[in-house]
Amino acid sequence: RQFLDGLMTYCFPRNFLQTLIDKFNRLWQGDCSVKLFVHEINMLATSIGSIIRKMFKIFKICIDIVD
């Protein structure tokens, strides 16, 4: 467990994913175009999803190695 925690901390700062989620939750169109706003939403959503998939892959690899 300690090894996995250390590996995740090394690969992803502890607050990195939460920072992206917070930024996503604070998105506001304001005076930017709909096209630009949708692009920003898509970029953040893609980043968050990609990071979560990578985290699961790392966990799976580590669990397979430990087993």
CSV table of C-alpha atoms in Angstrom, one decimal:
chain,number,residue,atom,x,y,z
A,1,ARG,CA,0.0,0.0,0.0
A,2,GLN,CA,2.8,2.4,0.9
A,3,PHE,CA,4.6,1.7,-2.4
A,4,LEU,CA,1.4,2.4,-4.4
A,5,ASP,CA,0.8,5.6,-2.6
A,6,GLY,CA,4.4,6.7,-3.2
A,7,LEU,CA,4.2,5.8,-6.9
A,8,MET,CA,1.0,7.7,-7.3
A,9,THR,CA,2.4,10.8,-5.5
A,10,TYR,CA,5.5,10.6,-7.8
A,11,CYS,CA,3.4,10.4,-11.0
A,12,PHE,CA,0.6,12.8,-10.0
A,13,PRO,CA,0.9,15.5,-7.4
A,14,ARG,CA,-1.7,14.8,-4.7
A,15,ASN,CA,-3.9,17.7,-5.7
A,16,PHE,CA,-3.4,17.6,-9.4
A,17,LEU,CA,-6.6,15.8,-10.3
A,18,GLN,CA,-8.6,17.8,-7.8
A,19,THR,CA,-7.2,21.0,-9.2
A,20,LEU,CA,-8.5,20.0,-12.7
A,21,ILE,CA,-11.9,19.1,-11.3
A,22,ASP,CA,-12.1,22.4,-9.4
A,23,LYS,CA,-11.2,24.3,-12.6
A,24,PHE,CA,-13.8,22.3,-14.5
A,25,ASN,CA,-16.5,23.1,-11.9
A,26,ARG,CA,-15.6,26.9,-12.0
A,27,LEU,CA,-15.8,27.2,-15.8
A,28,TRP,CA,-17.8,30.1,-16.8
A,29,GLN,CA,-18.4,31.3,-20.4
A,30,GLY,CA,-18.3,35.0,-19.6
A,31,ASP,CA,-17.6,37.0,-22.7
A,32,CYS,CA,-15.8,34.2,-24.7
A,33,SER,CA,-17.4,32.6,-27.7
A,34,VAL,CA,-19.5,29.4,-27.4
A,35,LYS,CA,-16.9,27.7,-29.6
A,36,LEU,CA,-14.0,28.6,-27.3
A,37,PHE,CA,-16.0,27.8,-24.2
A,38,VAL,CA,-16.9,24.3,-25.5
A,39,HIS,CA,-13.3,23.8,-26.5
A,40,GLU,CA,-12.2,24.5,-22.9
A,41,ILE,CA,-14.8,22.2,-21.5
A,42,ASN,CA,-13.8,19.4,-23.8
A,43,MET,CA,-10.1,19.9,-23.1
A,44,LEU,CA,-10.6,19.7,-19.3
A,45,ALA,CA,-13.0,16.7,-19.5
A,46,THR,CA,-10.5,14.9,-21.8
A,47,SER,CA,-7.6,15.6,-19.4
A,48,ILE,CA,-9.5,14.5,-16.4
A,49,GLY,CA,-10.7,11.2,-18.1
A,50,SER,CA,-7.2,10.5,-19.4
A,51,ILE,CA,-5.6,11.0,-16.0
A,52,ILE,CA,-8.2,8.7,-14.3
A,53,ARG,CA,-7.6,6.0,-17.0
A,54,LYS,CA,-3.8,6.3,-16.5
A,55,MET,CA,-4.2,6.0,-12.7
A,56,PHE,CA,-6.2,2.9,-13.0
A,57,LYS,CA,-3.6,1.4,-15.4
A,58,ILE,CA,-0.8,2.1,-13.0
A,59,PHE,CA,-2.8,0.6,-10.1
A,60,LYS,CA,-3.6,-2.5,-12.1
A,61,ILE,CA,0.1,-3.0,-13.2
A,62,CYS,CA,1.3,-2.5,-9.6
A,63,ILE,CA,-1.3,-4.9,-8.2
A,64,ASP,CA,-0.4,-7.5,-10.8
A,65,ILE,CA,3.3,-7.1,-9.9
A,66,VAL,CA,2.6,-7.5,-6.2
A,67,ASP,CA,0.4,-10.5,-6.7
